[in-house]
C-alpha positions in Angstrom: -24.9 -32.5 -26.5 -21.2 -31.7 -27.0 -21.7 -30.7 -30.6 -24.9 -28.8 -29.7 -23.0 -26.8 -27.0 -20.1 -26.0 -29.3 -22.4 -25.0 -32.1 -24.3 -22.7 -29.7 -21.0 -21.0 -28.7 -20.1 -20.5 -32.4 -23.5 -19.1 -33.2 -23.5 -16.6 -30.3 -19.9 -15.4 -30.2 -20.8 -11.7 -29.5 -23.2 -12.7 -26.7 -20.4 -13.9 -24.5 -17.7 -11.4 -25.5 -18.1 -9.1 -22.5 -18.2 -12.1 -20.1 -14.9 -13.3 -21.6 -13.5 -9.8 -21.3 -14.4 -9.6 -17.6 -12.6 -12.8 -16.8 -9.7 -11.9 -19.1 -9.1 -8.7 -17.1 -9.3 -10.4 -13.8 -6.9 -13.2 -14.7 -4.7 -10.6 -16.5 -4.3 -8.6 -13.3 -3.4 -11.6 -11.2 -1.0 -13.0 -13.9 0.5 -9.5 -14.4 1.2 -9.4 -10.6 3.1 -12.7 -10.7 4.9 -11.7 -13.9 6.0 -8.4 -12.3 7.2 -9.9 -9.0 8.7 -13.0 -10.6 10.7 -10.9 -12.9 11.9 -8.6 -10.1 12.8 -11.6 -7.9 14.6 -13.3 -10.8 16.6 -10.1 -11.5 17.5 -9.7 -7.8 18.5 -13.4 -7.5 20.6 -13.2 -10.7 22.3 -10.0 -9.6 22.9 -11.3 -6.0 24.2 -14.6 -7.3 26.5 -13.0 -9.7 28.0 -10.7 -7.1 28.2 -13.3 -4.3 29.6 -15.8 -6.7 32.9 -13.8 -6.5 33.2 -14.8 -2.9 34.4 -18.2 -1.8 33.7 -17.8 1.9 32.3 -15.0 3.9 32.6 -14.3 7.6 29.5 -12.5 8.9 28.5 -10.9 12.1 25.2 -11.4 13.9 23.2 -8.1 14.4 23.9 -4.6 13.2 26.3 -3.8 16.0 28.6 -6.7 15.5 32.2 -6.1 14.2 35.0 -8.3 13.1 38.5 -7.2 14.3 41.3 -6.3 11.9 43.5 -9.0 13.5 41.0 -11.6 12.2 41.4 -10.4 8.6 45.2 -10.8 8.9 44.7 -14.4 10.3 42.4 -15.3 7.4 44.8 -13.8 4.8 47.6 -16.0 6.2 45.5 -19.3 5.8 46.7 -21.7 3.1 44.5 -21.7 0.0 43.4 -18.1 0.5 44.1 -16.0 -2.6 42.5 -12.8 -1.4 40.6 -11.5 1.7 38.9 -8.1 2.1 37.1 -6.6 5.0 33.8 -4.7 4.3 33.6 -1.4 6.1 30.2 0.2 6.4 28.9 3.1 8.5 27.4 6.6 8.4 29.2 9.4 6.6 26.9 12.3 5.8 27.1 13.8 2.3 26.8 17.6 2.1 24.3 18.7 -0.6 24.5 21.8 -2.7 22.5 23.7 -0.1 25.2 23.2 2.4 23.2 20.8 4.5 23.4 17.0 4.9 21.6 15.3 2.1 18.5 13.1 2.6 16.5 12.2 5.7 19.3 9.9 7.0 23.1 10.0 6.9 24.6 8.6 3.7 26.2 5.2 4.2 29.9 5.0 3.5 31.0 1.7 2.0 34.5 0.3 1.3 35.1 -0.7 -2.3 37.7 -3.4 -2.7 39.9 -3.6 -5.7 40.5 -6.9 -7.4 38.3 -10.1 -7.7 36.4 -9.5 -4.5 34.9 -6.2 -5.7 31.1 -6.8 -5.5 30.1 -3.2 -6.3 28.6 -2.5 -9.8 30.0 0.7 -11.2 27.5 1.9 -13.8 29.4 5.0 -14.8 33.0 6.1 -14.5 35.4 4.0 -12.4 35.8 2.9 -8.8 38.1 4.7 -6.4 40.9 2.0 -6.8 43.7 2.9 -4.5 43.1 6.7 -4.6 42.1 7.9 -1.2 40.9 11.2 -2.6 38.5 9.6 -5.0 34.9 8.5 -4.2 31.8 7.1 -5.9 28.1 7.8 -5.3 25.0 5.7 -5.9 23.3 6.9 -9.1 20.0 7.9 -7.3 21.7 10.2 -4.8 23.9 11.7 -7.5 20.7 12.5 -9.6 18.9 13.9 -6.6 21.8 16.2 -5.7 22.6 17.2 -9.3 26.1 15.6 -9.2 28.0 14.0 -12.0 31.3 12.3 -12.6 34.1 14.8 -12.3 32.4 17.0 -9.6 33.8 17.6 -6.1 31.7 16.2 -3.2 31.9 17.0 0.5 31.5 14.4 3.2 31.7 14.8 7.0 34.0 12.6 9.0 33.2 11.3 12.5 34.3 14.6 14.1 32.0 16.6 11.8 34.9 18.0 9.7 34.3 18.5 6.0 36.4 16.4 3.6 36.3 16.8 -0.2 36.7 14.1 -2.8 36.7 13.8 -6.5 33.6 12.0 -7.8 35.1 9.4 -10.2 32.1 7.1 -10.7 28.5 6.1 -10.0 27.4 2.8 -8.5 24.3 0.7 -8.4 23.3 0.0 -4.7 21.8 -3.3 -5.8 19.3 -5.2 -3.7 20.3 -3.7 -0.3 17.2 -1.8 1.0 19.2 0.2 3.5 21.7 1.4 0.9 18.8 2.3 -1.4 17.2 4.4 1.3 20.3 6.2 2.8 22.4 6.4 -0.4 26.0 5.2 -0.7 29.3 7.0 -0.9 32.1 4.6 -1.7 35.8 4.9 -0.7 38.9 2.9 -0.6 38.9 0.5 2.5 41.4 2.7 4.3 39.5 5.9 3.7 36.2 4.2 4.5 37.5 3.4 8.0 38.7 7.0 8.5 35.4 8.5 7.3 33.2 6.2 9.4 35.4 5.8 12.5 34.7 2.0 12.4 37.2 -0.1 14.3 36.4 -3.3 12.6 34.5 -4.9 9.7 30.9 -5.8 9.0 32.0 -8.7 6.9 35.1 -10.4 5.6 35.0 -11.8 2.1 37.5 -14.6 1.2 38.5 -15.9 -2.3 40.0 -19.3 -2.8 40.0 -22.4 -5.0 38.1 -24.9 -2.9 35.1 -23.3 -1.1 34.3 -26.3 1.1 37.9 -26.7 2.3 38.3 -23.0 2.6 35.2 -22.7 4.8 36.6 -25.3 7.2 39.9 -23.5 7.4 38.3 -20.1 7.9 35.8 -21.4 10.4 38.7 -22.8 12.5 40.1 -19.2 13.1 36.8 -17.2 12.8 34.3 -19.3 14.7 33.1 -17.5 17.9 30.2 -15.8 19.5 28.3 -13.6 17.1 30.1 -14.9 14.0 29.0 -17.1 11.2 31.1 -18.5 8.3 29.2 -19.3 5.0 30.1 -20.2 1.5 29.5 -17.8 -1.4 26.6 -19.9 -2.6 25.0 -19.7 0.9 25.6 -15.9 0.9 23.9 -15.6 -2.4 20.8 -17.6 -1.2 20.6 -15.4 2.0 20.8 -12.1 0.1 18.3 -13.4 -2.5 15.9 -14.3 0.3 16.3 -10.9 1.9 15.6 -9.2 -1.4 12.6 -11.4 -1.9 10.9 -10.2 1.3 10.0 -6.9 -0.4 8.7 -8.5 -3.5 6.6 -11.0 -1.5 4.9 -8.0 0.3 4.3 -6.4 -3.1 2.8 -9.7 -4.4 0.4 -10.0 -1.5 -0.7 -6.4 -1.8 -1.3 -6.5 -5.5 -3.0 -9.9 -5.3 -5.6 -8.4 -2.9 -6.7 -6.1 -5.7 -6.6 -8.9 -8.2 -8.9 -11.0 -6.0 -11.3 -8.1 -5.7 -11.3 -8.0 -9.5 -12.0 -11.7 -9.7 -14.8 -11.4 -7.2 -16.4 -8.7 -9.4 -15.8 -10.8 -12.5 -17.5 -13.8 -10.8 -20.6 -11.7 -10.1 -20.7 -10.6 -13.7 -20.3 -14.2 -15.0 -23.0 -15.4 -12.6 -25.4 -12.8 -13.8 -24.6 -13.4 -17.4 -25.3 -17.2 -17.2 -28.4 -16.6 -15.2 -29.8 -14.3 -17.9 -28.6 -16.7 -20.7 -30.4 -19.7 -19.0 -33.6 -17.6 -18.7 -33.4 -16.6 -22.3 -32.8 -20.1 -23.6 -35.7 -21.7 -21.7 -37.3 -22.8 -25.0 -34.0 -24.2 -26.3 -33.4 -26.2 -23.1 -36.9 -27.4 -23.0 -36.7 -28.5 -26.7 -33.5 -30.4 -25.9 -35.4 -32.1 -23.1 -38.3 -32.9 -25.5 -36.0 -34.7 -28.0 -34.3 -36.8 -25.3 -31.7 -34.8 -23.4 -31.5 -35.7 -19.7 -31.2 -33.2 -16.9 -27.5 -34.2 -16.5 -26.8 -33.5 -20.1 -28.4 -30.0 -20.0 -26.5 -29.3 -16.8 -23.3 -30.5 -18.4 -23.8 -28.4 -21.5 -24.0 -25.2 -19.5 -20.9 -26.1 -17.5 -19.1 -27.1 -20.7 -20.0 -23.7 -22.2 -18.6 -22.0 -19.1 -15.5 -24.1 -19.1 -14.7 -23.3 -22.8 -15.2 -19.6 -22.0 -13.0 -19.9 -18.9 -10.1 -21.6 -20.7 -10.1 -19.2 -23.6 -10.5 -16.1 -21.4 -7.8 -17.4 -19.0 -5.3 -17.9 -21.9 -6.1 -14.3 -23.1 -5.7 -13.2 -19.5 -2.2 -14.7 -19.2 -1.2 -12.9 -22.4 -2.7 -9.7 -21.1 -0.9 -10.2 -17.7 2.4 -10.7 -19.5 1.8 -7.5 -21.3 0.8 -5.7 -18.1 3.9 -6.9 -16.3 6.2 -5.9 -19.1 4.5 -2.5 -19.4 4.8 -1.9 -15.6 8.5 -2.8 -15.6 9.0 -0.4 -18.5 7.2 2.4 -16.7 9.1 1.8 -13.4 12.4 1.7 -15.3 11.5 5.1 -16.9 10.8 6.5 -13.4 14.2 5.3 -12.2 12.8 2.9 -9.7 15.5 0.8 -8.0 14.9 -2.4 -10.1 17.5 -4.9 -11.2 18.8 -4.4 -14.7 19.1 -7.0 -17.4 16.3 -9.3 -16.2 14.0 -10.5 -18.9 10.3 -10.5 -18.4 9.4 -14.1 -17.4 6.1 -16.0 -17.4 6.8 -18.8 -14.9 5.0 -22.2 -15.2 3.5 -21.6 -11.8 1.9 -18.3 -13.0 0.4 -20.1 -16.0 -1.1 -22.8 -13.8 -2.5 -20.3 -11.3 -3.9 -18.1 -14.0 -5.6 -21.0 -15.9 -6.9 -22.5 -12.6 -8.3 -19.3 -11.2 -10.0 -18.3 -14.5 -11.5 -21.8 -15.0 -12.6 -22.3 -11.4 -14.2 -18.8 -11.1 -16.0 -19.1 -14.5 -17.3 -22.7 -13.9 -18.1 -22.0 -10.3 -20.1 -18.9 -11.2 -22.1 -21.0 -13.7 -23.0 -23.8 -11.4 -26.2 -22.2 -9.9 -27.5 -21.1 -13.4 -26.7 -24.5 -14.8 -28.7 -26.1 -11.9 -31.6 -23.8 -12.7 -31.5 -24.9 -16.4 -32.3 -28.5 -15.3 -35.6 -27.4 -13.9 -37.0 -26.3 -17.2 -40.1 -28.4 -18.1 -40.2 -29.9 -21.6 -43.6 -28.3 -22.1 -41.9 -24.9 -21.9 -40.7 -25.5 -25.5 -44.3 -25.1 -26.7 -44.7 -21.6 -25.3 -44.3 -18.7 -27.8 -43.3 -16.2 -25.1 -40.8 -16.7 -22.3 -42.4 -16.2 -19.0 -40.8 -13.5 -16.9 -39.9 -14.6 -13.5 -41.6 -12.8 -10.6 -39.5 -12.0 -7.6 -41.1 -12.6 -4.2 -39.5 -11.5 -0.9 -39.4 -14.5 1.3 -39.2 -14.6 5.1 -36.1 -16.7 5.0 -34.3 -14.1 2.8 -35.3 -11.2 5.2 -34.3 -13.2 8.3 -30.9 -14.3 6.8 -30.1 -10.7 5.6 -31.1 -9.3 9.0 -28.8 -11.8 10.7 -25.9 -11.0 8.5 -26.4 -7.3 8.8 -26.7 -7.3 12.6 -23.7 -9.6 12.9 -21.5 -7.6 10.5 -22.4 -4.2 12.0 -21.9 -5.7 15.5 -18.4 -6.9 14.6 -17.6 -3.5 13.1 -18.8 -1.8 16.2 -16.8 -4.0 18.5 -13.6 -3.5 16.4 -14.1 0.3 16.3 -15.4 1.0 19.8 -14.6 -1.9 22.2 -11.1 -3.1 21.2 -7.9 -1.1 21.6 -7.2 1.2 18.6 -4.0 0.5 16.6 -4.0 -3.3 17.3 -4.1 -5.7 14.4 -7.0 -7.6 15.9 -9.3 -4.6 15.9 -8.8 -3.9 12.2 -9.3 -7.6 11.4 -12.6 -7.6 13.4 -13.7 -4.6 11.4 -12.8 -6.2 8.1 -14.6 -9.4 9.1 -17.7 -7.3 10.0 -17.5 -5.6 6.6 -17.4 -8.9 4.7 -20.4 -10.3 6.7 -22.3 -7.0 6.2 -21.7 -7.1 2.5 -23.1 -10.7 2.3 -26.2 -9.3 4.0 -26.5 -6.5 1.5 -26.1 -9.1 -1.3 -29.0 -11.2 0.1 -31.2 -8.1 0.7 -30.2 -6.6 -2.7 -33.3 -7.7 -4.6 -35.5 -6.2 -1.9 -33.8 -2.9 -2.0 -33.7 -2.5 -5.8 -37.3 -1.4 -6.4 -37.5 1.3 -3.7 -34.0 2.6 -4.6 -34.8 2.7 -8.3 -38.0 4.6 -7.5 -36.1 7.1 -5.4 -33.1 7.5 -7.6 -35.2 7.4 -10.8 -37.6 10.1 -9.7 -35.6 12.9 -11.3 -34.8 11.1 -14.5 -38.4 10.0 -14.9 -39.5 13.6 -14.8 -36.7 14.9 -16.9 -37.0 12.4 -19.7 -40.7 11.9 -19.8 -42.0 8.6 -21.2 -38.5 7.1 -21.8 -37.5 8.0 -18.3 -40.6 6.4 -16.7 -40.1 3.2 -18.9 -36.4 3.1 -17.8 -37.3 3.3 -14.1 -39.9 0.6 -14.4 -37.5 -1.6 -16.3 -34.7 -1.2 -13.7 -37.0 -2.5 -11.0 -38.8 -5.1 -13.0 -36.4 -8.0 -12.4 -34.9 -7.1 -8.9 -32.8 -10.2 -8.6 -31.0 -9.5 -11.9 -30.7 -5.8 -11.2 -29.2 -6.5 -7.7 -26.7 -8.9 -9.1 -25.7 -6.4 -11.8 -25.3 -3.5 -9.4 -23.5 -5.4 -6.7 -20.4 -5.8 -8.9 -20.2 -2.0 -9.1 -21.0 -1.7 -5.4 -17.8 -3.7 -4.5 -15.6 -1.2 -6.4 -17.3 1.9 -5.1 -17.3 0.6 -1.5 -13.6 0.0 -1.6 -12.8 3.3 -3.3 -15.0 5.2 -0.8 -13.5 3.4 2.1 -10.0 4.2 1.0 -11.0 7.9 0.4 -12.5 8.1 3.9 -9.5 6.4 5.4 -7.1 8.8 3.7 -9.1 11.9 4.5 -9.7 10.9 8.2 -6.0 9.9 8.6 -5.0 13.3 7.1 -7.3 15.3 9.4 -6.4 13.1 12.5 -2.7 13.2 12.1 -2.7 16.9 11.2 -4.6 17.5 14.4 -2.1 15.3 16.3 0.7 17.2 14.6 -0.8 20.5 15.8 -1.0 19.1 19.3 2.5 17.5 19.3 4.2 20.2 17.3 2.3 23.4 17.8 5.3 25.1 16.3 6.5 26.7 13.1 10.0 25.2 12.8 11.8 22.1 14.0 15.6 22.1 14.1 17.2 18.7 14.4 20.0 16.5 12.9 19.4 13.5 10.7 20.0 11.1 13.6 18.1 13.1 16.1 21.0 13.0 18.5 22.2 15.7 20.9 24.8 17.5 18.8 23.2 20.9 18.2 25.3 23.5 20.1 23.4 25.3 22.8 24.5 28.6 21.3 22.1 28.1 18.4 19.1 28.0 20.7 20.4 31.0 22.7 21.0 33.0 19.6 17.5 32.3 18.3 15.9 33.1 21.7 17.2 36.7 21.4 15.7 37.3 17.9 12.7 39.6 17.9 11.1 37.8 15.0 10.6 34.6 17.1 8.0 34.2 19.9 9.4 31.1 21.6 12.2 28.6 21.4 12.2 25.3 23.2 15.5 23.4 23.6 15.4 19.7 24.2 18.4 17.6 25.1 19.0 14.1 26.4 21.6 11.4 27.3 21.3 7.7 27.6 21.5 6.2 31.1 20.8 2.9 32.8 17.4 3.0 34.6 15.9 0.5 36.9 12.4 0.4 38.4 10.3 -1.6 40.8 10.1 -4.7 38.5 13.9 -5.1 38.7 16.3 -5.3 35.8 17.7 -2.3 34.1 17.2 -0.7 30.7 19.1 2.0 28.8 16.7 4.9 28.3 16.7 8.5 27.2 16.9 10.8 30.2 16.5 14.4 29.2 15.3 17.9 29.9 13.9 21.0 28.1 14.1 24.7 28.4 11.4 27.1 27.2 7.6 27.4 27.3 6.0 24.0 26.9 2.9 22.2 28.3 3.6 18.4 28.1 0.6 16.1 27.9 0.3 14.7 31.4 -1.9 11.7 32.1 -1.2 11.5 35.8 0.5 13.8 38.4 1.9 17.2 37.4 4.9 18.7 35.8 4.4 22.0 37.6 7.5 22.9 39.7 9.5 19.9 38.4 12.7 20.1 40.6 15.7 18.2 41.9 15.1 14.5 42.7 12.0 14.4 40.6 11.2 12.8 37.2 8.4 12.6 34.6 8.1 9.3 32.8 6.4 8.4 29.5 3.5 6.1 30.0 4.9 3.2 28.0 8.2 3.3 29.9 6.3 3.6 33.2 4.5 0.3 32.3 7.8 -1.5 31.5 9.5 -0.3 34.6 6.4 -0.9 36.8 6.3 2.6 38.3 3.6 5.2 38.8 3.2 8.6 40.4 4.7 8.4 43.9 7.1 5.6 43.1 10.8 6.1 42.6 13.4 4.7 40.2 17.2 4.6 40.0 19.2 6.3 37.3 22.9 5.7 36.7 24.2 9.1 35.6 27.6 10.0 34.3 28.6 12.5 37.0 26.3 11.9 40.0 26.5 8.1 39.7 23.2 6.4 40.7 20.5 8.7 41.9 17.0 8.0 43.2 14.3 10.0 41.5 10.6 10.3 42.6 8.0 9.9 39.8 5.8 13.1 39.9 4.2 12.8 36.4 3.3 10.3 33.7 3.3 11.7 30.1 1.3 10.5 27.1 4.1 9.0 25.0 2.1 9.2 21.7 1.7 13.0 22.1 4.8 14.0 24.0 7.9 15.4 22.3 10.0 14.9 25.4 12.5 12.1 26.1 11.4 8.9 27.8 12.4 10.4 31.2 12.4 14.1 31.9 14.1 15.9 34.8 14.7 19.5 35.7 17.2 21.4 33.6 19.6 22.1 36.5 19.6 18.6 37.7 20.2 17.3 34.2 23.4 19.4 33.9 24.7 18.1 37.2 23.9 14.5 36.2 25.3 14.6 32.6 27.2 17.8 32.1 26.7 20.4 29.3 25.1 18.1 26.8 24.2 19.8 23.4 20.6 20.1 22.3 18.9 17.4 20.3 16.2 19.5 18.8 14.8 23.0 18.9 11.0 23.8 18.5 10.4 27.3 17.4 7.4 29.6 17.0 7.5 32.8 14.9 6.0 36.0 16.4 2.6 36.9 15.1 2.8 39.3 12.2 6.2 38.2 11.0 6.3 37.0 7.4 7.2 33.3 7.1 10.0 34.1 4.7 11.6 36.4 7.3 11.3 34.0 10.2 12.6 31.1 8.1 15.6 33.2 7.0 16.4 34.0 10.7 16.4 30.3 11.6 18.4 29.3 8.5 21.0 31.9 9.3 21.5 30.7 12.9 22.0 27.1 11.7 24.0 27.9 8.5 27.4 27.1 10.1 26.3 23.6 11.1 25.8 21.4 8.1 24.3 18.5 10.0 21.6 20.7 11.6 18.5 20.8 9.4 15.5 23.0 9.6 12.0 21.8 8.7 8.8 23.7 8.9 5.4 22.4 10.0 4.1 23.4 6.6 6.8 21.2 4.9 6.0 18.2 7.2 2.3 18.5 6.4 3.1 18.9 2.7 5.2 15.8 2.6 2.6 13.9 4.6 -0.2 15.1 2.3 1.8 14.2 -0.8 2.4 10.7 0.5 -1.3 10.2 1.2 -2.4 11.6 -2.1 0.1 9.3 -3.9 -1.3 6.3 -2.0 -4.9 7.3 -2.8 -4.0 7.7 -6.5 -2.3 4.2 -6.6 -5.2 2.5 -4.8 -7.8 4.2 -6.9 -6.0 3.2 -10.0 -5.9 -0.5 -8.9 -9.5 -0.5 -7.9 -10.4 1.1 -11.2 -10.0 -2.4 -12.7 -12.8 -3.7 -10.6 -14.9 -0.7 -11.6 -14.2 -1.4 -15.3 -15.2 -5.0 -14.9 -18.4 -4.1 -13.1 -19.3 -1.7 -15.9 -18.7 -4.5 -18.4 -21.2 -6.4 -16.3 -23.8 -3.6 -16.7 -23.1 -3.5 -20.5 -23.5 -7.3 -20.6 -26.7 -7.3 -18.7 -28.2 -4.5 -20.8 -27.1 -6.3 -24.0 -28.7 -9.5 -22.9 -31.8 -7.6 -21.7 -32.2 -6.0 -25.0 -32.1 -9.4 -26.7 -34.7 -10.7 -24.1 -37.0 -7.7 -24.7 -36.8 -7.7 -28.5 -40.6 -8.1 -29.0 -41.3 -5.6 -26.2 -39.0 -2.9 -27.8 -40.6 -3.5 -31.2 -44.1 -3.2 -29.7 -43.1 0.1 -28.1 -41.7 1.3 -31.4 -45.0 0.3 -33.1 -46.9 2.3 -30.5 -45.0 5.4 -31.4 -41.7 5.3 -29.4 -39.0 6.8 -31.7 -35.5 5.3 -32.0 -33.9 8.2 -30.0 -36.5 7.6 -27.3 -35.7 3.9 -27.2 -32.0 4.6 -26.9 -32.8 7.1 -24.2 -34.8 4.5 -22.3 -31.9 2.2 -22.1 -29.4 5.0 -21.2 -31.6 6.1 -18.3 -32.0 2.4 -17.2 -28.2 2.1 -17.1 -27.9 5.4 -15.3 -30.3 4.2 -12.6 -28.5 0.9 -12.2 -25.1 2.6 -12.0 -26.3 5.1 -9.4 -27.9 2.3 -7.3 -24.7 0.4 -7.1 -22.7 3.6 -6.5 -24.9 4.9 -3.7 -25.0 1.6 -1.8 -21.2 1.4 -2.2 -20.9 5.0 -0.8 -23.0 4.2 2.2 -21.0 1.0 3.0 -17.7 2.6 2.3 -18.5 5.6 4.6 -19.7 3.4 7.5 -16.8 1.0 7.4 -14.3 3.8 6.6 -15.4 5.2 10.0 -15.0 1.9 11.7 -11.6 1.2 10.1 -10.1 4.6 11.0 -11.4 4.2 14.6 -9.8 0.8 14.8 -6.5 2.0 13.3 -5.9 5.3 15.1 -6.4 6.3 18.7 -8.5 9.5 18.9 -9.3 9.4 15.2 -11.2 12.3 13.6 -13.7 11.1 11.1 -13.8 13.0 7.8 -15.6 12.3 4.5 -14.2 13.8 1.3 -17.6 14.8 -0.1 -16.1 16.1 -3.3 -14.4 12.7 -4.1 -17.4 10.7 -3.0 -19.7 12.8 -5.3 -17.2 12.3 -8.1 -17.4 8.5 -7.6 -21.2 8.6 -7.8 -21.2 10.9 -10.9 -18.6 8.8 -12.7 -20.5 5.6 -12.0 -23.6 7.1 -13.5 -21.8 8.4 -16.5 -19.9 5.2 -17.0 -23.2 3.2 -16.8 -24.6 5.4 -19.6 -21.5 4.8 -21.7 -21.9 1.1 -21.1 -25.4 1.2 -22.5 -24.4 3.0 -25.8 -23.9 -0.1 -27.9 -26.9 -2.2 -26.5 -29.1 0.9 -27.0 -27.9 1.4 -30.6 -28.5 -2.3 -31.4 -32.1 -2.1 -30.0 -32.9 1.1 -31.9 -31.7 -0.3 -35.2 -33.7 -3.6 -35.0 -36.5 -4.0 -37.5 -40.0 -3.6 -35.9 -41.6 -6.3 -38.1 -38.8 -8.7 -37.7 -38.7 -8.2 -34.0 -42.5 -8.7 -33.6 -42.2 -11.9 -35.6 -39.4 -13.3 -33.4 -40.1 -15.6 -30.5 
């Protein structure tokens, strides 16, 4: 049996090529994911270890607000065995861009760069600042974004907001620190870093010495205390590597989800392929039984065949994955993504084991049911000259099981979308569970749906293409079980693509509507840190401009607030000036006066207050005051601080606090360019004050969603490709199965082009069936998902994208049928009639 199985594989190499390709692509995607993330992790670890290896011992603070005093640094330097000790200064120091405004969405982080052996900063171009207080370095990404190069002069704001200029002497690599990669880095000498940040202490103290273990004991003796930790350089390296690995693990999980979808589709393709192969080899199996093969040997031969295919395809998949990982790294490097340099692409032993195991298990597992079917072939079947076509019958058990799954799945989706609180993780999980159960129901009911769907979808092609069209429609519904299994692979991909498109479109419409409600304005003026530092004169000047219809000034200060539940919290207490209608859920803001306060609903819950209650606010000038709660605001839609009081009362409590943001509407009929120029002119003297328009905010939001949609669509495209291979595989095997039938049609007058057209239309109908079922499922569960994710979601279907998915599925199905149709048309009529 072993020799017979291997001989069969050698004799029918082309027959299983597409099956092998499907599993190769699935394993390749999973292996490529591991190759990509393993390489990035190895590069990060290598980089972190090399940098932290310069440190013998490090004194760390717990939490972002912790600081180590300068006196501690001097004590550490005086310890025996310490050859060098440096304090790390780190804090915000906004860089001024070429437009005169602060660069980026957050203040640039200033970092002290030590000279000597404890320098852990990698300079990629130029030099470090050394001991020159007038020299500075920038991270390469910020320099590129701002169009700066070594030798230029840069401007940075000090803690008092004064401009200071420095010579740019070098560019640095921010390394694996995610915060530095986001904010950008400007590096100074340690002394200048303290002056530019206003920091009174250090975030970290790095110590060099000969014996790390003894050094740690000595440093711990003077540095141990509340909020401090002393670690060796090796421990520091491990910690930084773990922190860097958090991002890559999230990337791994996300990519593996798409890889598992691809493997699911590949499993469906393999199952369908082996089902057809077993049906086609009925005489061969029966003949083996006639000459003495047992049921177990026949079963084993099919599993052995699948195992050989699984191993070979998995090996090819690992090689493909290695290539995909290397190519992805090359593309990311070309796009200047913040990746570690110098790391070689690695195929870890774990990746090899996982790739081989997944490919083998999926292939063999998919072949189990067809192999079991092969053992039921009666030896007498070997005597038949024509293979009997299986007739599908709709059983009561199938209908009841499908109905149970559909009702359960749709019920779960309804509960997650309508009954549970939106925005909670559990609601989305319930919707996803409902989708999975519903899909199982559709798979069970698939053979029942194929015939009516093929009749409806094939009505137009049957009329357009005449006899070939009618033959194709009949063929697509002749074997409903096979057709359903073929189309379900495509349904998976189209369902997910439609769901993502609906989610993206609905999110865009919903958040745009919320943006219109929350920011019914043309311009927002604020600083990077959204603090109260905008001079009131800016708002007053803008209020006098005839080009503007309204200006709302919002300001706040932090205060200690206590409610009926006891305890105190530091919250934002603020006020506003200008026309505004805050979203009130209880009470009223009308006539807000002294001794009264409006509270955001989430804060009201924490403090245990409602309309009619009172709370205590410890202010700067009036000390503690009791305020009566007269309104509760919807925090998700409000642009006001957590607690809002009357303008006059706020000034008495906290003094003349500057504004934190201005919300501006242009007058009707004024050109956007003119109104924007007015706002820009009023804020030009204040580099930290930035102007953004509602159009820009929506544009950035739309750009992010479009990029997300493009990435997800590209990843799901692999599942679509595998499912199309399944259609091609099914048609190819179907052509082989219907050799005599095709020859008889040719003998009766069907031309070669007509035969090709018949198979093309059949593939078109199968592709459209899978696509339309996927569109319906994607649209339904897209609605449920967006309702579960966003409170007050607006449902939107991108009809153009959905129509494109359907059209592309039909076209791709036709393309998948080109080679099988060509093979069928070229077959000899006499030879085909004589076969079987």
